[in-house]
């Protein structure tokens, strides 16, 4: 039996990864992290989606320590989400160490249930500049988990080289376009579906959707080409 653990926030990217995983694996577990995030509604959204999509199990983990250590606009209500980069070249929504922690805990969970893969929706093509969304980080993290637990495990990143339009095409390919569009939470200001229309996350999401809906054939062809080449 093929098993996978999906790092699941209830947002566009992780939900798209989840619906694909449900077709590719015999048993899919979802793991969501409560770190006192600004858009805490995402935990409720993730729980509803996990139930609707009938995953084998959905684990919500309290990792509040991350909030205490990492100061970001996503961990502090009094820090507005900015459209400008900070002096270090990163957006103020970057939560240092977040994916390091999430993938470590997902790896432990995968070890315990005998899963062969961790699936995460990180992406280097259309992203906010977060260093822990890059392919070289994922490869390094994968190597560390394998060596640290002495067990075969693969971190899969289905969206790594897709742009946002192609990510929408992937949701559609898996018969989940409406679910992803209307029931996920990607907005930094906590608005489900199309979002607030102002924050950087909403702008990226909407631009990708507009491109996909206006050029479905071309975007789908591009997605299929990348899938054929395992990109």
GROMACS .gro file of C-alpha atoms in nm:
model
  231
    1UNK     CA    1   0.000   0.000   0.000
    2UNK     CA    2   0.140   0.337  -0.104
    3UNK     CA    3   0.107   0.603   0.167
    4UNK     CA    4   0.179   0.977   0.166
    5UNK     CA    5   0.166   1.265   0.411
    6UNK     CA    6   0.054   1.600   0.272
    7UNK     CA    7   0.159   1.920   0.450
    8UNK     CA    8  -0.182   2.084   0.437
    9UNK     CA    9  -0.268   2.446   0.514
   10UNK     CA   10  -0.607   2.457   0.342
   11UNK     CA   11  -0.473   2.701   0.083
   12UNK     CA   12  -0.472   2.680  -0.295
   13UNK     CA   13  -0.135   2.510  -0.332
   14UNK     CA   14  -0.162   2.247  -0.061
   15UNK     CA   15  -0.521   2.163  -0.156
   16UNK     CA   16  -0.415   2.113  -0.518
   17UNK     CA   17  -0.139   1.882  -0.397
   18UNK     CA   18  -0.386   1.695  -0.178
   19UNK     CA   19  -0.641   1.626  -0.452
   20UNK     CA   20  -0.363   1.499  -0.676
   21UNK     CA   21  -0.219   1.279  -0.400
   22UNK     CA   22  -0.559   1.121  -0.340
   23UNK     CA   23  -0.546   0.988  -0.696
   24UNK     CA   24  -0.186   0.874  -0.678
   25UNK     CA   25  -0.169   0.707  -0.336
   26UNK     CA   26  -0.369   0.433  -0.167
   27UNK     CA   27  -0.368   0.615   0.166
   28UNK     CA   28  -0.323   0.988   0.223
   29UNK     CA   29  -0.273   1.158   0.557
   30UNK     CA   30  -0.288   1.536   0.597
   31UNK     CA   31  -0.097   1.731   0.861
   32UNK     CA   32  -0.176   2.093   0.950
   33UNK     CA   33   0.021   2.318   1.183
   34UNK     CA   34  -0.120   2.569   1.429
   35UNK     CA   35   0.154   2.822   1.494
   36UNK     CA   36  -0.065   3.114   1.595
   37UNK     CA   37  -0.072   3.234   1.237
   38UNK     CA   38  -0.243   3.557   1.137
   39UNK     CA   39  -0.494   3.374   0.918
   40UNK     CA   40  -0.580   3.111   1.180
   41UNK     CA   41  -0.907   3.042   1.001
   42UNK     CA   42  -0.697   2.828   0.768
   43UNK     CA   43  -0.695   2.551   1.031
   44UNK     CA   44  -1.075   2.536   1.025
   45UNK     CA   45  -1.071   2.546   0.644
   46UNK     CA   46  -0.815   2.265   0.630
   47UNK     CA   47  -1.023   2.051   0.866
   48UNK     CA   48  -1.338   2.097   0.657
   49UNK     CA   49  -1.156   2.018   0.334
   50UNK     CA   50  -0.984   1.711   0.479
   51UNK     CA   51  -1.322   1.575   0.581
   52UNK     CA   52  -1.484   1.663   0.249
   53UNK     CA   53  -1.203   1.505   0.048
   54UNK     CA   54  -1.204   1.197   0.273
   55UNK     CA   55  -0.838   1.174   0.365
   56UNK     CA   56  -0.740   0.877   0.579
   57UNK     CA   57  -0.644   1.098   0.873
   58UNK     CA   58  -0.599   1.468   0.943
   59UNK     CA   59  -0.362   1.568   1.221
   60UNK     CA   60  -0.354   1.927   1.353
   61UNK     CA   61  -0.036   1.996   1.548
   62UNK     CA   62   0.022   2.276   1.796
   63UNK     CA   63   0.359   2.435   1.719
   64UNK     CA   64   0.301   2.763   1.902
   65UNK     CA   65   0.670   2.784   1.991
   66UNK     CA   66   0.732   2.893   1.631
   67UNK     CA   67   0.516   3.200   1.690
   68UNK     CA   68   0.717   3.291   1.997
   69UNK     CA   69   1.048   3.268   1.810
   70UNK     CA   70   0.962   3.397   1.462
   71UNK     CA   71   0.848   3.757   1.425
   72UNK     CA   72   0.663   3.810   1.097
   73UNK     CA   73   0.351   3.978   0.964
   74UNK     CA   74   0.201   3.627   0.962
   75UNK     CA   75   0.269   3.576   1.334
   76UNK     CA   76   0.190   3.926   1.461
   77UNK     CA   77  -0.146   4.098   1.420
   78UNK     CA   78   0.012   4.441   1.474
   79UNK     CA   79   0.249   4.405   1.174
   80UNK     CA   80   0.065   4.483   0.848
   81UNK     CA   81   0.143   4.260   0.551
   82UNK     CA   82   0.363   4.473   0.328
   83UNK     CA   83   0.393   4.477  -0.050
   84UNK     CA   84   0.754   4.597  -0.015
   85UNK     CA   85   1.061   4.388   0.056
   86UNK     CA   86   1.260   4.433   0.374
   87UNK     CA   87   1.626   4.532   0.386
   88UNK     CA   88   1.721   4.162   0.373
   89UNK     CA   89   1.539   4.123   0.042
   90UNK     CA   90   1.257   3.913   0.189
   91UNK     CA   91   0.890   4.002   0.238
   92UNK     CA   92   0.781   4.065   0.595
   93UNK     CA   93   0.547   3.765   0.567
   94UNK     CA   94   0.846   3.528   0.574
   95UNK     CA   95   0.839   3.305   0.884
   96UNK     CA   96   1.199   3.188   0.942
   97UNK     CA   97   1.230   2.816   1.002
   98UNK     CA   98   0.867   2.739   0.922
   99UNK     CA   99   0.923   2.481   0.650
  100UNK     CA  100   1.222   2.336   0.831
  101UNK     CA  101   0.998   2.264   1.128
  102UNK     CA  102   0.697   2.153   0.925
  103UNK     CA  103   0.893   1.907   0.711
  104UNK     CA  104   1.076   1.767   1.013
  105UNK     CA  105   0.750   1.695   1.193
  106UNK     CA  106   0.588   1.562   0.876
  107UNK     CA  107   0.891   1.334   0.838
  108UNK     CA  108   0.844   1.195   1.188
  109UNK     CA  109   0.476   1.136   1.116
  110UNK     CA  110   0.559   0.965   0.786
  111UNK     CA  111   0.808   0.742   0.969
  112UNK     CA  112   0.548   0.636   1.225
  113UNK     CA  113   0.276   0.545   0.973
  114UNK     CA  114   0.510   0.391   0.716
  115UNK     CA  115   0.455   0.653   0.447
  116UNK     CA  116   0.700   0.669   0.160
  117UNK     CA  117   0.645   1.034   0.068
  118UNK     CA  118   0.586   1.380   0.209
  119UNK     CA  119   0.408   1.613  -0.029
  120UNK     CA  120   0.435   1.990   0.003
  121UNK     CA  121   0.308   2.271  -0.218
  122UNK     CA  122   0.620   2.486  -0.219
  123UNK     CA  123   0.709   2.651  -0.549
  124UNK     CA  124   1.015   2.830  -0.683
  125UNK     CA  125   0.851   2.968  -0.999
  126UNK     CA  126   0.571   3.185  -0.859
  127UNK     CA  127   0.647   3.252  -0.495
  128UNK     CA  128   0.703   3.533  -0.249
  129UNK     CA  129   1.079   3.505  -0.229
  130UNK     CA  130   1.086   3.266   0.066
  131UNK     CA  131   1.419   3.078   0.076
  132UNK     CA  132   1.251   2.769   0.226
  133UNK     CA  133   1.039   2.725  -0.087
  134UNK     CA  134   1.335   2.666  -0.317
  135UNK     CA  135   1.429   2.335  -0.475
  136UNK     CA  136   1.780   2.330  -0.327
  137UNK     CA  137   1.636   2.365   0.023
  138UNK     CA  138   1.392   2.078  -0.034
  139UNK     CA  139   1.670   1.851  -0.161
  140UNK     CA  140   1.885   1.937   0.141
  141UNK     CA  141   1.594   1.878   0.378
  142UNK     CA  142   1.512   1.546   0.212
  143UNK     CA  143   1.871   1.431   0.251
  144UNK     CA  144   1.874   1.533   0.619
  145UNK     CA  145   1.554   1.340   0.694
  146UNK     CA  146   1.676   1.026   0.520
  147UNK     CA  147   2.010   1.035   0.700
  148UNK     CA  148   1.860   1.134   1.035
  149UNK     CA  149   1.599   0.855   1.039
  150UNK     CA  150   1.788   0.599   0.829
  151UNK     CA  151   1.481   0.536   0.619
  152UNK     CA  152   1.386   0.590   0.256
  153UNK     CA  153   1.160   0.894   0.220
  154UNK     CA  154   1.091   1.133  -0.065
  155UNK     CA  155   0.972   1.492  -0.038
  156UNK     CA  156   0.756   1.552  -0.343
  157UNK     CA  157   0.696   1.906  -0.470
  158UNK     CA  158   0.438   1.884  -0.752
  159UNK     CA  159   0.423   2.262  -0.791
  160UNK     CA  160   0.794   2.343  -0.774
  161UNK     CA  161   0.834   2.447  -1.139
  162UNK     CA  162   0.474   2.543  -1.216
  163UNK     CA  163   0.352   2.900  -1.242
  164UNK     CA  164   0.022   2.994  -1.079
  165UNK     CA  165  -0.175   2.951  -1.401
  166UNK     CA  166  -0.041   2.596  -1.435
  167UNK     CA  167  -0.128   2.529  -1.071
  168UNK     CA  168  -0.489   2.620  -1.150
  169UNK     CA  169  -0.472   2.389  -1.451
  170UNK     CA  170  -0.350   2.110  -1.222
  171UNK     CA  171  -0.648   2.162  -0.992
  172UNK     CA  172  -0.876   2.145  -1.295
  173UNK     CA  173  -0.697   1.832  -1.420
  174UNK     CA  174  -0.788   1.669  -1.088
  175UNK     CA  175  -1.153   1.783  -1.107
  176UNK     CA  176  -1.111   2.025  -0.819
  177UNK     CA  177  -1.110   2.372  -0.977
  178UNK     CA  178  -1.430   2.485  -0.804
  179UNK     CA  179  -1.325   2.345  -0.466
  180UNK     CA  180  -0.986   2.513  -0.484
  181UNK     CA  181  -1.133   2.841  -0.605
  182UNK     CA  182  -1.422   2.867  -0.361
  183UNK     CA  183  -1.327   2.673  -0.049
  184UNK     CA  184  -0.955   2.730   0.010
  185UNK     CA  185  -0.791   3.008   0.210
  186UNK     CA  186  -0.482   3.167   0.058
  187UNK     CA  187  -0.545   3.527   0.160
  188UNK     CA  188  -0.313   3.678   0.422
  189UNK     CA  189  -0.613   3.870   0.556
  190UNK     CA  190  -0.821   3.559   0.611
  191UNK     CA  191  -1.081   3.587   0.335
  192UNK     CA  192  -1.186   3.248   0.193
  193UNK     CA  193  -1.210   3.193  -0.183
  194UNK     CA  194  -1.104   3.483  -0.404
  195UNK     CA  195  -0.968   3.663  -0.097
  196UNK     CA  196  -0.929   4.030  -0.010
  197UNK     CA  197  -0.796   4.122  -0.354
  198UNK     CA  198  -0.519   4.334  -0.206
  199UNK     CA  199  -0.253   4.126  -0.028
  200UNK     CA  200   0.041   3.980  -0.225
  201UNK     CA  201  -0.096   3.627  -0.196
  202UNK     CA  202  -0.433   3.727  -0.343
  203UNK     CA  203  -0.270   3.920  -0.626
  204UNK     CA  204  -0.058   3.619  -0.726
  205UNK     CA  205  -0.352   3.381  -0.703
  206UNK     CA  206  -0.587   3.602  -0.906
  207UNK     CA  207  -0.333   3.674  -1.178
  208UNK     CA  208  -0.278   3.301  -1.223
  209UNK     CA  209  -0.650   3.229  -1.236
  210UNK     CA  210  -0.712   3.502  -1.490
  211UNK     CA  211  -0.434   3.369  -1.711
  212UNK     CA  212  -0.563   3.013  -1.689
  213UNK     CA  213  -0.926   3.100  -1.760
  214UNK     CA  214  -0.833   3.314  -2.060
  215UNK     CA  215  -0.579   3.066  -2.205
  216UNK     CA  216  -0.691   2.721  -2.089
  217UNK     CA  217  -0.557   2.524  -2.384
  218UNK     CA  218  -0.215   2.688  -2.385
  219UNK     CA  219  -0.171   2.665  -2.008
  220UNK     CA  220  -0.285   2.302  -2.000
  221UNK     CA  221  -0.046   2.215  -2.282
  222UNK     CA  222   0.237   2.375  -2.086
  223UNK     CA  223   0.140   2.180  -1.772
  224UNK     CA  224   0.128   1.851  -1.961
  225UNK     CA  225   0.471   1.917  -2.112
  226UNK     CA  226   0.621   1.976  -1.768
  227UNK     CA  227   0.452   1.666  -1.632
  228UNK     CA  228   0.584   1.458  -1.922
  229UNK     CA  229   0.933   1.575  -1.843
  230UNK     CA  230   0.875   1.537  -1.469
  231UNK     CA  231   0.951   1.902  -1.413
   0.00000   0.00000   0.00000
